[in-house]
Amino acid sequence: MSAAPLRVLPALHASHAGCWARVDDLPTRAISKGEAVTAAADTPHLVLNAPVLASRLGYPDLSGLDLLELFAFVHPARFMVPTPKGLAHALGLAEPANDAAVPALLQEAAAHLLATCAAPDWAEREGAWTALQSLIRMRWPWATLLNPVIERPARAERWLFTRLPEWEEAGEQHQPRQVTLDDASVLDRLADLTGRDAEQRPGQRDYAIEVARAFAPRARAGSPHVVLAEAGTGIGKTLGYLAPASLWSERSDGTIWVSTFTKALQRQLRQESARAWPERRADGSAPVVLRKGRENYLCLLNLEDALQGGFAGRAAILAQLVARWAAYSRDGDMIGGDLPGWLGTLFRQRAIASLTDRRGECIYAGCPHFRKCFIERASRASAQADLVIANHALVMVNAARGRDHAARPTRVVFDEGHHLFDAADATFAAALTGAEAIELRRWVIGPEKSARGRRRGLAARLADISSYDEAGSLAIAAAREAADALPGDGWMQRLAEGAPWGPVEELLAAVRAAVYARDESGGQDAGYGLETEAAGLDGALVEKAQGARAALADLRLPLIRLGVRLEALLEEPPDWLDGAGRARIEGARHSLTWRIDMIGAWEAMLDRLGGAADAEFVDWLAVDRSEAREYDIGIHRHWLDPMKPFARTVLEPAHGVVLTSATLRDGEDWRAAVARSGAGHIEVAPHLTAHESPFDYAQQAEVLIVTDVPRGDIPALAGAYARLFEASGGGALGLFTAIRRLRAVHGRIADRLARQGLPLYAQHVDPIDTGTLVDIFRDDPAASLLGTDALRDGMDVPGHSLRLVVMEQVPWPRPTILHRARRLANGGPAYDDSLIRARLAQAFGRLIRTRADRGHFVVLSSAFPSRLLSAFPKGTPIRRVPLEEALQRIANHANGQLPIDAPDVRPAR
Ligand code: SF4
């Protein structure tokens, strides 16, 4: 392919180590930050990831010709790590040797991508010319450079909404046959999946047989088989459960659901399931389907709105790039699917979110794109699938309020089962906050005048009812009137000014005042969120709560009347109701039920304020803040034990459920795991099985507890992090329990490390989404990464890229009101210890992923309690050492030795 740049564009690159620029084909120059900012402001430069460059230069208005945007246009739906090295790999160019070589790479990459568009074999050509015409009008910086190289097609291009295929309707599924799996068949299937010549793994064979018990026919209604299966890292648990699961599905003709907590595991499952199922069946349908919540998928109607003027400025350019992607996407998944995670941060993450269907505004069969809708396609495909890969939240939501009873999961494997409790906690919670209430108002009334787009409220979505059915029309009008009492645009401002409007805003103002008056968490100065328990509230607040409750009841009643009316119309359809209208009414009835339940839960919560507390729930008032800026205010209610509703909605209707993880037990103790499975709430005794990791932790890993870094001393903490990362030559993950400390440490060490060729990335600092941060870290063995809990739980980085984990301190639980209630109900300090051990075990589990992995796990703690040491796998050497010795040991390891000669300090168990 011949490179065809119109001219050699100037290029700019900055890292924590400095700035470099190249003009034409002159030698690259190292320049100051000031020079870089002036150059970028004067002339558009080629850059890679403008938001990151802007944060490196401290110049937020930086713009330029961003190679990432060009890549997204030329190769939509193609994976790329958004770093110079990642760009080089994606385009088949030579990696830059150092920072100074990056500007030349950017010039080469631009020329390469422009030449791709001129080449006759460009795979993603269709639709490009048409999209470019819109992008020229929007003055997208790349458009003038692309215009001469993209040839006008001989025939008009089909637009996206005609190009996408339609999904097929399928008949109802039979119920599965009742089958029992014998051990020999399970082992035979396992051998098929692992390969007949593969090394035999006794742990994996035992595990597969134990898991298979969950798929036996159920003896009593409401009593599923529940198996809790702990499989130490390296057992091969994925194939271990896919063997019996695929066998059961084949013999019974039923659907197995595997639910995960992280997207990384979903990706892995998709790959591994290819050993058991083909990509397509003979009839073209997919036996394996990845299914997510509807808020993950592109809504084509929202996209159409955005393309037709709903989005303006940069967001309109984003809509064009998303439309390019949608035509090539595998499944329309925008969050963690094949839409690059970095695309949202180049524009506005909120713009990406507003292209999905987050708030149940879907008009189903009333939508012109219904037959091509990605969400409908995914939901239909999962009803026909042998294996559905989902996440914990979706399985629970589907069980609690799924549209289709027949599609509810009855055989489920919950992998990453240690997260089930937290997922249930979030799913079954209720929150009456300003943000939630305003969404409800918009759902009923439609957007306020300033908003664009199709969000037009209940009356418009049910226009045929409004015009043909009087009772329905009256109910819609009454709901519309009642929704006026909910908070509207500008509610936060009004609260801050002491001028709330309507009963719910008045309540929120009282909540805000009470929280500020009573909070003693110390968060007021630190800028954190604030909270206070919903007890001992004064009479004025309770009165306001009753006013808000009455307003909510006024809204709920007409919604119930409307639901009854819709039901009647479906049962005895009038002449004017055609098939599309019927489907639309079914959709509306479904989202109506969900809203009615939500309002009912809010009313119950308000009723309790000022009265006796309900022992089943923990209620509190909160002001959510980020860096002292308030972003939401409201009342929260969580189940004291969220596994209770989980047991009723998910376990009880199921036939077989497996909970599996590398860390279910606390040491050797099953009690907490059993309690956190929910099985006790339906009086089922779970089958318990544990399989030790085959790894040789004595040789592969070492835990170092560094005893001489004083707690709370940020300079000392930062110094320790820098020296530890230097000793290992990067490849380090730094875990923090507070964002504030993470930022403080990052600010002190990033430049120092960068000057030694050790790039440092950080959650909450770099304008990069978490998934992309992990991709960048995985791709560069010299890189290190700082992050918080979410990072610890979502990482799977086997091999040399991760060889050191450093925790800033013992990961104590945050002392929230909810935590205090659960601590009290579950044995006090022992509850905390078991939570901390679980966190340590999880964090340690990031380090050693394969037999070849080697590494150090460091906790900076002068007084690490011995009772927590059982968190680490048996055989792992554990030492309490001063920082100097830790550095020595890590440096020795980096040079090829992992010393294990000092005494282990763990108490005997
Ligand atoms: S059917 Fe619903 S989710 Fe799908 S494109 Fe239409 S409005 Fe969006």
Short mmCIF file of N, CA and C and ligand atoms in Angstrom, two decimals, residues 294 299-301 362-364 367 370 373 375 454, ligand 1:
data_model
loop_
_atom_site.label_atom_id
_atom_site.label_comp_id
_atom_site.label_asym_id
_atom_site.label_seq_id
_atom_site.Cartn_x
_atom_site.Cartn_y
_atom_site.Cartn_z
N ARG A 294 -29.98 -4.11 29.23
CA ARG A 294 -30.29 -3.34 28.04
C ARG A 294 -29.55 -2.01 28.00
N CYS A 299 -29.19 1.87 21.31
CA CYS A 299 -30.60 1.96 20.91
C CYS A 299 -30.62 2.68 19.56
N LEU A 300 -31.07 2.01 18.53
CA LEU A 300 -31.00 2.58 17.17
C LEU A 300 -31.87 3.83 17.05
N LEU A 301 -32.97 3.85 17.81
CA LEU A 301 -33.83 5.03 17.73
C LEU A 301 -33.14 6.25 18.34
N CYS A 362 -37.90 2.50 25.84
CA CYS A 362 -38.11 1.75 24.60
C CYS A 362 -39.60 1.70 24.26
N ILE A 363 -39.90 1.85 22.95
CA ILE A 363 -41.30 1.78 22.55
C ILE A 363 -41.58 0.47 21.80
N TYR A 364 -40.64 -0.45 21.93
CA TYR A 364 -40.81 -1.81 21.42
C TYR A 364 -41.34 -1.80 19.99
N CYS A 367 -41.39 1.02 17.53
CA CYS A 367 -40.14 1.60 17.04
C CYS A 367 -39.88 1.16 15.60
N PHE A 370 -37.42 -1.75 15.39
CA PHE A 370 -37.66 -2.88 16.29
C PHE A 370 -37.08 -4.19 15.74
N CYS A 373 -33.34 -4.18 16.09
CA CYS A 373 -32.84 -3.70 17.38
C CYS A 373 -31.85 -4.71 18.00
N ILE A 375 -30.96 -4.98 21.08
CA ILE A 375 -31.42 -5.50 22.38
C ILE A 375 -32.41 -6.64 22.14
N ARG A 454 -36.03 12.30 21.38
CA ARG A 454 -37.36 11.72 21.23
C ARG A 454 -38.03 11.43 22.56
S1 SF4 B 1 -36.80 -1.26 19.95
FE1 SF4 B 1 -36.47 0.06 21.73
S2 SF4 B 1 -34.31 -0.21 22.28
FE2 SF4 B 1 -34.62 -1.06 20.24
S3 SF4 B 1 -34.03 0.60 18.87
FE3 SF4 B 1 -36.25 0.75 19.18
S4 SF4 B 1 -36.56 2.12 20.94
FE4 SF4 B 1 -34.41 1.51 20.89
#
